[in-house]
Amino acid sequence: MTHVEGEITAELVRDLVREQHPDLADRPVRLGARGWDNQLWRLGDDLAVRLPWATGSADALLRNEHAWLPMLAPRLPLPVPVPQRLGEPSERFPRPWLITTWVPGTPADRAPVTRTADAAATLATFLSALHRPAPSGAPTGRERGGPLADRADQFAGGVTAATERGLIDDPDAVRAVWHDAVTAPRWTGPALWIHADLHPANVLTADGTLCGVIDFGDVCAGDPAYDLAAGWLLLPDDTIDHFYAAYRPTPDAATMRRARGWAMARALGGILIGDAGVHGRPGGKPSWGPPAHAALQRLIATIR
């Protein structure tokens, strides 16, 4: 991860807002969170400023979210950070930035689901509302929502790395889940809107259930199986059947197999990122490890 030069401070955020959106300049500013791509600063009680601070792709993701999420948000049954203003690059800060609505809650990697039935139904209802045919001009996610086979080399490398670090006990079982998914029939329906980054750090919880979804930078058109993988990542044991039963239309067997493969890929990535965080390596997130390990064990259990 390559971070922006110089520190992002409350003073910098206030100056940016004052320059480009002066009608909001009197609102108090305080740090909200530091994520993978962006820092989030509270702007009063109901707004937030998102500034990219890592990865070169973050700029395009912010613009993607600004372009498409306002159209999708009205039909979504959970709160999402709806873009309100776009900040353009300037001498003060050389990257685009967003002002969005603030969504309260705690990321699920730090506050896991405990009300399982409610969370399963809530996640299914949210994805049922999001997964509608996308227009022809919608962005496409080749790596997220495309064929799993396109990620085969990356997956193999992740298994090797995790095995060498002693992070997984049964790499053959991990590969078996992936192989079953890769050999499932491909998605032949219309390209549907998908969130495309629905892991525990991007889903908020309160009182043991889901209360919001954030970070729509990767939103695109593709195979809904990519998002359905979130059931394995977010929901505790013995909940996935309730999730699939509540999702509409009911997914077929091939879609569930692909979702299981994507979930394994996301779990493997979370394990590696969590381990990097534990050891203080750049880009690491210690809180990503435990939910990823739990998901991997759930997935392995389906083939034993």
PDB file of N, CA and C in Angstrom, residues 131-132 134 139-142 144-146 187 189-194 220-226:
ATOM      1  N   HIS A 131     -29.453  -6.808  -6.283  1.00  0.00           N
ATOM      2  CA  HIS A 131     -29.158  -7.648  -7.449  1.00  0.00           C
ATOM      3  C   HIS A 131     -30.251  -7.551  -8.511  1.00  0.00           C
ATOM      4  N   ARG A 132     -30.244  -6.446  -9.223  1.00  0.00           N
ATOM      5  CA  ARG A 132     -31.164  -6.214 -10.339  1.00  0.00           C
ATOM      6  C   ARG A 132     -30.325  -5.993 -11.599  1.00  0.00           C
ATOM      7  N   ALA A 134     -28.289  -4.568 -14.458  1.00  0.00           N
ATOM      8  CA  ALA A 134     -27.604  -3.279 -14.586  1.00  0.00           C
ATOM      9  C   ALA A 134     -27.745  -2.763 -16.015  1.00  0.00           C
ATOM     10  N   PRO A 139     -20.363  -0.185 -15.007  1.00  0.00           N
ATOM     11  CA  PRO A 139     -19.022  -0.772 -14.966  1.00  0.00           C
ATOM     12  C   PRO A 139     -19.114  -2.282 -14.779  1.00  0.00           C
ATOM     13  N   THR A 140     -18.166  -2.984 -15.344  1.00  0.00           N
ATOM     14  CA  THR A 140     -18.137  -4.435 -15.207  1.00  0.00           C
ATOM     15  C   THR A 140     -16.958  -4.836 -14.331  1.00  0.00           C
ATOM     16  N   GLY A 141     -17.162  -5.887 -13.538  1.00  0.00           N
ATOM     17  CA  GLY A 141     -16.109  -6.347 -12.643  1.00  0.00           C
ATOM     18  C   GLY A 141     -15.534  -7.658 -13.113  1.00  0.00           C
ATOM     19  N   ARG A 142     -14.545  -7.601 -13.967  1.00  0.00           N
ATOM     20  CA  ARG A 142     -13.965  -8.833 -14.505  1.00  0.00           C
ATOM     21  C   ARG A 142     -13.398  -9.703 -13.388  1.00  0.00           C
ATOM     22  N   ARG A 144     -14.084  -9.255 -10.159  1.00  0.00           N
ATOM     23  CA  ARG A 144     -15.094  -9.394  -9.110  1.00  0.00           C
ATOM     24  C   ARG A 144     -16.441  -9.518  -9.808  1.00  0.00           C
ATOM     25  N   GLY A 145     -16.926 -10.729  -9.873  1.00  0.00           N
ATOM     26  CA  GLY A 145     -18.181 -10.958 -10.560  1.00  0.00           C
ATOM     27  C   GLY A 145     -18.024 -11.563 -11.929  1.00  0.00           C
ATOM     28  N   GLY A 146     -16.794 -11.807 -12.364  1.00  0.00           N
ATOM     29  CA  GLY A 146     -16.534 -12.521 -13.603  1.00  0.00           C
ATOM     30  C   GLY A 146     -16.299 -13.997 -13.321  1.00  0.00           C
ATOM     31  N   TRP A 187     -22.354 -18.258 -14.730  1.00  0.00           N
ATOM     32  CA  TRP A 187     -23.554 -17.423 -14.730  1.00  0.00           C
ATOM     33  C   TRP A 187     -23.931 -17.075 -16.167  1.00  0.00           C
ATOM     34  N   GLY A 189     -27.148 -15.573 -16.729  1.00  0.00           N
ATOM     35  CA  GLY A 189     -28.201 -14.565 -16.662  1.00  0.00           C
ATOM     36  C   GLY A 189     -27.659 -13.184 -16.987  1.00  0.00           C
ATOM     37  N   PRO A 190     -28.502 -12.166 -16.866  1.00  0.00           N
ATOM     38  CA  PRO A 190     -28.051 -10.795 -17.121  1.00  0.00           C
ATOM     39  C   PRO A 190     -27.039 -10.365 -16.068  1.00  0.00           C
ATOM     40  N   ALA A 191     -26.182  -9.441 -16.447  1.00  0.00           N
ATOM     41  CA  ALA A 191     -25.240  -8.886 -15.473  1.00  0.00           C
ATOM     42  C   ALA A 191     -26.023  -8.076 -14.448  1.00  0.00           C
ATOM     43  N   LEU A 192     -25.899  -8.448 -13.181  1.00  0.00           N
ATOM     44  CA  LEU A 192     -26.645  -7.796 -12.107  1.00  0.00           C
ATOM     45  C   LEU A 192     -25.741  -6.838 -11.340  1.00  0.00           C
ATOM     46  N   TRP A 193     -26.359  -5.810 -10.763  1.00  0.00           N
ATOM     47  CA  TRP A 193     -25.607  -4.938  -9.865  1.00  0.00           C
ATOM     48  C   TRP A 193     -25.101  -5.757  -8.682  1.00  0.00           C
ATOM     49  N   ILE A 194     -23.826  -5.622  -8.358  1.00  0.00           N
ATOM     50  CA  ILE A 194     -23.261  -6.267  -7.175  1.00  0.00           C
ATOM     51  C   ILE A 194     -22.413  -5.251  -6.410  1.00  0.00           C
ATOM     52  N   CYS A 220     -20.457  -2.780  -9.345  1.00  0.00           N
ATOM     53  CA  CYS A 220     -20.336  -3.074 -10.770  1.00  0.00           C
ATOM     54  C   CYS A 220     -21.399  -4.095 -11.152  1.00  0.00           C
ATOM     55  N   ALA A 221     -21.394  -4.477 -12.415  1.00  0.00           N
ATOM     56  CA  ALA A 221     -22.329  -5.471 -12.928  1.00  0.00           C
ATOM     57  C   ALA A 221     -21.608  -6.800 -13.091  1.00  0.00           C
ATOM     58  N   GLY A 222     -22.242  -7.889 -12.634  1.00  0.00           N
ATOM     59  CA  GLY A 222     -21.597  -9.187 -12.749  1.00  0.00           C
ATOM     60  C   GLY A 222     -22.445 -10.303 -12.193  1.00  0.00           C
ATOM     61  N   ASP A 223     -21.782 -11.388 -11.819  1.00  0.00           N
ATOM     62  CA  ASP A 223     -22.398 -12.597 -11.289  1.00  0.00           C
ATOM     63  C   ASP A 223     -22.773 -12.376  -9.820  1.00  0.00           C
ATOM     64  N   PRO A 224     -24.037 -12.551  -9.444  1.00  0.00           N
ATOM     65  CA  PRO A 224     -24.431 -12.326  -8.042  1.00  0.00           C
ATOM     66  C   PRO A 224     -23.747 -13.264  -7.063  1.00  0.00           C
ATOM     67  N   ALA A 225     -23.183 -14.369  -7.542  1.00  0.00           N
ATOM     68  CA  ALA A 225     -22.494 -15.296  -6.641  1.00  0.00           C
ATOM     69  C   ALA A 225     -21.381 -14.606  -5.874  1.00  0.00           C
ATOM     70  N   TYR A 226     -20.777 -13.578  -6.472  1.00  0.00           N
ATOM     71  CA  TYR A 226     -19.685 -12.889  -5.780  1.00  0.00           C
ATOM     72  C   TYR A 226     -20.176 -12.281  -4.475  1.00  0.00           C
TER      73      TYR A 226
END
